[in-house]
PDB file of C-alpha atoms and ligand atoms in Angstrom:
ATOM      1  CA  MET A   1       0.000   0.000   0.000  1.00 52.00           C
ATOM      2  CA  PHE A   2       1.150   3.460  -0.813  1.00 59.00           C
ATOM      3  CA  ASP A   3       1.125   5.559   2.331  1.00 65.00           C
ATOM      4  CA  LEU A   4       0.832   9.340   2.528  1.00 66.00           C
ATOM      5  CA  ARG A   5       4.132   9.391   4.417  1.00 69.00           C
ATOM      6  CA  ASP A   6       5.825   7.894   1.389  1.00 71.00           C
ATOM      7  CA  LEU A   7       4.899  11.009  -0.533  1.00 74.00           C
ATOM      8  CA  TYR A   8       6.997  13.235   1.685  1.00 78.00           C
ATOM      9  CA  GLN A   9      10.363  11.813   0.872  1.00 86.00           C
ATOM     10  CA  GLU A  10      13.569  13.565   1.830  1.00 89.00           C
ATOM     11  CA  VAL A  11      14.102  15.096  -1.601  1.00 91.00           C
ATOM     12  CA  ILE A  12      10.693  16.785  -1.430  1.00 93.00           C
ATOM     13  CA  LEU A  13      11.230  18.011   2.124  1.00 93.00           C
ATOM     14  CA  ASP A  14      14.637  19.364   1.150  1.00 95.00           C
ATOM     15  CA  HIS A  15      13.292  21.304  -1.848  1.00 96.00           C
ATOM     16  CA  ASN A  16      10.522  22.672   0.352  1.00 96.00           C
ATOM     17  CA  ARG A  17      12.964  23.813   3.046  1.00 96.00           C
ATOM     18  CA  SER A  18      15.343  25.439   0.598  1.00 97.00           C
ATOM     19  CA  PRO A  19      13.657  26.006  -2.747  1.00 97.00           C
ATOM     20  CA  ARG A  20      16.026  26.386  -5.707  1.00 98.00           C
ATOM     21  CA  ASN A  21      15.631  29.367  -8.022  1.00 98.00           C
ATOM     22  CA  PHE A  22      13.290  31.153  -5.656  1.00 98.00           C
ATOM     23  CA  GLY A  23      12.901  34.824  -6.528  1.00 98.00           C
ATOM     24  CA  ARG A  24      12.442  37.036  -9.496  1.00 96.00           C
ATOM     25  CA  PRO A  25      14.949  37.656 -12.288  1.00 93.00           C
ATOM     26  CA  GLU A  26      15.770  41.275 -13.090  1.00 93.00           C
ATOM     27  CA  GLU A  27      14.205  40.813 -16.489  1.00 94.00           C
ATOM     28  CA  SER A  28      12.105  37.987 -17.806  1.00 95.00           C
ATOM     29  CA  SER A  29      10.836  37.130 -21.270  1.00 95.00           C
ATOM     30  CA  CYS A  30       7.572  35.795 -19.985  1.00 96.00           C
ATOM     31  CA  GLN A  31       5.837  35.048 -16.750  1.00 96.00           C
ATOM     32  CA  ALA A  32       2.612  33.563 -15.494  1.00 97.00           C
ATOM     33  CA  ARG A  33       0.742  33.247 -12.247  1.00 97.00           C
ATOM     34  CA  GLY A  34      -0.831  30.010 -11.189  1.00 97.00           C
ATOM     35  CA  TYR A  35      -3.407  29.280  -8.534  1.00 97.00           C
ATOM     36  CA  ASN A  36      -4.645  26.019  -7.148  1.00 97.00           C
ATOM     37  CA  PRO A  37      -7.932  26.795  -5.384  1.00 95.00           C
ATOM     38  CA  LEU A  38      -8.214  23.310  -3.906  1.00 94.00           C
ATOM     39  CA  CYS A  39      -5.155  23.805  -1.718  1.00 95.00           C
ATOM     40  CA  GLY A  40      -4.540  27.564  -1.894  1.00 97.00           C
ATOM     41  CA  ASP A  41      -1.146  27.221  -3.614  1.00 97.00           C
ATOM     42  CA  ARG A  42      -0.002  30.287  -5.524  1.00 98.00           C
ATOM     43  CA  VAL A  43       3.015  30.468  -7.788  1.00 98.00           C
ATOM     44  CA  THR A  44       4.475  32.931 -10.252  1.00 98.00           C
ATOM     45  CA  VAL A  45       6.924  31.525 -12.788  1.00 98.00           C
ATOM     46  CA  TYR A  46       9.431  33.746 -14.581  1.00 98.00           C
ATOM     47  CA  LEU A  47      11.284  32.558 -17.672  1.00 97.00           C
ATOM     48  CA  VAL A  48      14.151  34.090 -19.593  1.00 97.00           C
ATOM     49  CA  ILE A  49      14.122  32.739 -23.151  1.00 97.00           C
ATOM     50  CA  GLU A  50      17.199  33.127 -25.343  1.00 96.00           C
ATOM     51  CA  ASP A  51      17.695  31.504 -28.746  1.00 96.00           C
ATOM     52  CA  GLY A  52      14.812  29.100 -28.209  1.00 96.00           C
ATOM     53  CA  LYS A  53      16.197  27.963 -24.866  1.00 97.00           C
ATOM     54  CA  VAL A  54      15.156  28.562 -21.291  1.00 98.00           C
ATOM     55  CA  ALA A  55      18.177  30.559 -20.128  1.00 97.00           C
ATOM     56  CA  ASP A  56      16.751  31.130 -16.667  1.00 97.00           C
ATOM     57  CA  ALA A  57      13.732  30.032 -14.669  1.00 98.00           C
ATOM     58  CA  LYS A  58      12.647  31.326 -11.295  1.00 98.00           C
ATOM     59  CA  PHE A  59       9.536  31.251  -9.173  1.00 98.00           C
ATOM     60  CA  GLU A  60       7.862  33.017  -6.307  1.00 98.00           C
ATOM     61  CA  GLY A  61       4.821  32.125  -4.279  1.00 97.00           C
ATOM     62  CA  ARG A  62       3.574  30.201  -1.320  1.00 95.00           C
ATOM     63  CA  GLY A  63       1.949  26.893  -1.051  1.00 97.00           C
ATOM     64  CA  CYS A  64       2.141  23.468   0.475  1.00 96.00           C
ATOM     65  CA  ALA A  65       5.319  21.382   0.567  1.00 95.00           C
ATOM     66  CA  ILE A  66       4.415  19.478  -2.588  1.00 96.00           C
ATOM     67  CA  SER A  67       3.719  22.592  -4.660  1.00 97.00           C
ATOM     68  CA  THR A  68       6.898  24.329  -3.489  1.00 98.00           C
ATOM     69  CA  ALA A  69       9.092  21.276  -4.041  1.00 97.00           C
ATOM     70  CA  SER A  70       7.587  20.734  -7.475  1.00 98.00           C
ATOM     71  CA  ALA A  71       8.188  24.370  -8.481  1.00 98.00           C
ATOM     72  CA  SER A  72      11.764  24.140  -7.259  1.00 98.00           C
ATOM     73  CA  MET A  73      12.421  20.939  -9.210  1.00 98.00           C
ATOM     74  CA  MET A  74      10.678  22.327 -12.282  1.00 98.00           C
ATOM     75  CA  THR A  75      12.925  25.406 -12.423  1.00 98.00           C
ATOM     76  CA  GLU A  76      16.013  23.226 -12.003  1.00 98.00           C
ATOM     77  CA  LEU A  77      14.996  20.946 -14.829  1.00 98.00           C
ATOM     78  CA  VAL A  78      13.791  23.398 -17.463  1.00 98.00           C
ATOM     79  CA  LYS A  79      16.775  25.707 -17.103  1.00 97.00           C
ATOM     80  CA  GLY A  80      19.046  25.127 -20.096  1.00 97.00           C
ATOM     81  CA  LYS A  81      16.441  23.151 -22.011  1.00 97.00           C
ATOM     82  CA  THR A  82      15.004  24.095 -25.353  1.00 97.00           C
ATOM     83  CA  VAL A  83      11.446  25.371 -25.186  1.00 97.00           C
ATOM     84  CA  ALA A  84      10.348  22.211 -27.011  1.00 96.00           C
ATOM     85  CA  ASP A  85      12.005  19.949 -24.432  1.00 96.00           C
ATOM     86  CA  ALA A  86      10.512  21.948 -21.554  1.00 97.00           C
ATOM     87  CA  GLU A  87       7.081  21.418 -23.098  1.00 96.00           C
ATOM     88  CA  ALA A  88       7.755  17.724 -23.648  1.00 95.00           C
ATOM     89  CA  LEU A  89       8.847  17.307 -20.029  1.00 96.00           C
ATOM     90  CA  PHE A  90       5.696  19.080 -18.846  1.00 96.00           C
ATOM     91  CA  ALA A  91       3.558  16.694 -20.879  1.00 94.00           C
ATOM     92  CA  GLU A  92       5.441  13.687 -19.545  1.00 93.00           C
ATOM     93  CA  PHE A  93       5.259  14.853 -15.924  1.00 95.00           C
ATOM     94  CA  ARG A  94       1.549  15.514 -16.169  1.00 93.00           C
ATOM     95  CA  ARG A  95       1.040  12.035 -17.546  1.00 92.00           C
ATOM     96  CA  MET A  96       3.118  10.514 -14.717  1.00 91.00           C
ATOM     97  CA  CYS A  97       0.984  12.302 -12.130  1.00 92.00           C
ATOM     98  CA  THR A  98      -2.374  11.415 -13.560  1.00 89.00           C
ATOM     99  CA  GLU A  99      -2.211   8.133 -15.433  1.00 80.00           C
ATOM    100  CA  ASP A 100      -1.279   4.651 -14.684  1.00 67.00           C
ATOM    101  CA  GLU A 101       2.120   4.062 -16.200  1.00 63.00           C
ATOM    102  CA  ASP A 102       1.477   0.434 -17.046  1.00 62.00           C
ATOM    103  CA  GLY A 103       1.664   0.076 -20.771  1.00 56.00           C
ATOM    104  CA  ALA A 104       2.618   3.725 -21.196  1.00 61.00           C
ATOM    105  CA  GLU A 105       5.081   4.726 -23.830  1.00 68.00           C
ATOM    106  CA  GLU A 106       8.655   5.206 -22.792  1.00 72.00           C
ATOM    107  CA  PRO A 107       9.545   8.876 -22.301  1.00 74.00           C
ATOM    108  CA  PRO A 108      11.850  10.421 -24.899  1.00 78.00           C
ATOM    109  CA  GLU A 109      15.383   9.119 -24.397  1.00 86.00           C
ATOM    110  CA  ALA A 110      16.826  12.593 -23.890  1.00 86.00           C
ATOM    111  CA  LEU A 111      14.465  13.223 -20.994  1.00 92.00           C
ATOM    112  CA  ALA A 112      14.875   9.864 -19.249  1.00 92.00           C
ATOM    113  CA  ASP A 113      17.063  11.203 -16.409  1.00 93.00           C
ATOM    114  CA  ASP A 114      14.701  14.096 -15.754  1.00 95.00           C
ATOM    115  CA  VAL A 115      11.710  11.774 -15.689  1.00 93.00           C
ATOM    116  CA  GLU A 116      13.532   9.578 -13.183  1.00 91.00           C
ATOM    117  CA  TYR A 117      14.282  12.638 -11.034  1.00 92.00           C
ATOM    118  CA  LEU A 118      10.594  13.594 -11.054  1.00 94.00           C
ATOM    119  CA  ARG A 119       9.398  10.131 -10.165  1.00 91.00           C
ATOM    120  CA  VAL A 120       9.512  11.036  -6.464  1.00 90.00           C
ATOM    121  CA  LEU A 121       6.606  13.416  -7.103  1.00 93.00           C
ATOM    122  CA  SER A 122       4.510  11.013  -9.141  1.00 89.00           C
ATOM    123  CA  GLY A 123       3.276   9.352  -5.921  1.00 87.00           C
ATOM    124  CA  VAL A 124       0.615  12.066  -5.906  1.00 91.00           C
ATOM    125  CA  ARG A 125      -1.341   9.848  -8.285  1.00 89.00           C
ATOM    126  CA  ALA A 126      -2.630   8.041  -5.212  1.00 87.00           C
ATOM    127  CA  PHE A 127      -3.960  11.354  -3.808  1.00 88.00           C
ATOM    128  CA  PRO A 128      -6.068  13.158  -6.426  1.00 87.00           C
ATOM    129  CA  LEU A 129      -6.138  16.449  -4.505  1.00 88.00           C
ATOM    130  CA  ARG A 130      -2.354  16.510  -4.412  1.00 93.00           C
ATOM    131  CA  VAL A 131      -2.037  16.131  -8.184  1.00 95.00           C
ATOM    132  CA  LYS A 132      -2.952  19.815  -8.576  1.00 95.00           C
ATOM    133  CA  CYS A 133      -0.267  20.766  -6.067  1.00 96.00           C
ATOM    134  CA  ALA A 134       2.398  18.816  -7.940  1.00 96.00           C
ATOM    135  CA  THR A 135       1.463  20.006 -11.417  1.00 96.00           C
ATOM    136  CA  LEU A 136       0.673  23.667 -10.636  1.00 97.00           C
ATOM    137  CA  ALA A 137       4.148  25.054 -11.321  1.00 98.00           C
ATOM    138  CA  TRP A 138       4.386  23.023 -14.527  1.00 98.00           C
ATOM    139  CA  HIS A 139       1.039  24.256 -15.810  1.00 97.00           C
ATOM    140  CA  THR A 140       2.158  27.777 -14.936  1.00 97.00           C
ATOM    141  CA  MET A 141       5.496  27.355 -16.745  1.00 98.00           C
ATOM    142  CA  ASN A 142       3.635  26.063 -19.788  1.00 97.00           C
ATOM    143  CA  ALA A 143       1.193  28.996 -19.619  1.00 96.00           C
ATOM    144  CA  ALA A 144       4.127  31.430 -19.528  1.00 97.00           C
ATOM    145  CA  LEU A 145       5.630  29.795 -22.619  1.00 96.00           C
ATOM    146  CA  HIS A 146       2.316  30.206 -24.419  1.00 94.00           C
ATOM    147  CA  GLY A 147       1.801  33.809 -23.421  1.00 88.00           C
ATOM    148  CA  ASP A 148      -0.995  33.238 -20.933  1.00 83.00           C
ATOM    149  CA  ASP A 149      -0.349  35.288 -17.852  1.00 78.00           C
ATOM    150  CA  GLU A 150      -2.684  33.398 -15.587  1.00 79.00           C
ATOM    151  CA  THR A 151      -3.620  29.800 -15.053  1.00 80.00           C
ATOM    152  CA  THR A 152      -5.811  27.975 -12.590  1.00 78.00           C
ATOM    153  CA  THR A 153      -5.715  24.244 -12.106  1.00 75.00           C
ATOM    154  CA  GLU A 154      -9.190  22.828 -11.767  1.00 57.00           C
TER     155      GLU A 154
HETATM  156 ZN1   ZN B 201      -0.901  22.231  -2.368  1.00 66.56          ZN
END
C-alpha cells in the first residue's frame, strides 16, 4: 500500500525547506501566475528565453510542501532546455501524475534522467487532490511559454 508518508520523501522536504531558483529575475521574457484553489497554492513563474532555450527560470509564491518542491524541481529541470524539451517534459510529468504508467510509452530518451528525477513526485497519483499541487508550477510554466499570464488548475 502506498502511504501518505511515502509522498513526503527527503528530496521533497529538502526542496521545500530550501527552494532552488526562488525569486524574481531582473528581467524575464515571460511570466505567469498560477493558482490552485483546492489547496490555496499560488506560484508565479518567470522565464528568460534566449535563442529558443530557457536561459533562466525562477519562481515566487507560497503553497504546500508538494507545490513548493515541485516548483523548485521544475525550475532546475527546465533551465538550459530548449522550449520544445521543456514542453515535452511538462507533458510527460503531467502524464506521470495522472495516469497509470502500465503500458505507457517510454519517455523520450533525452528526458529519461529528468523523468527519473521527477518520479519522487509522481506518488501524488494516489492522492487526487495533491495532483494539482504537484502540477501547478508546470502548468504555470507552460502557460508562460504560451503567453498566458494566468492559469488555474481545476
Ligand atoms: Zn498544495
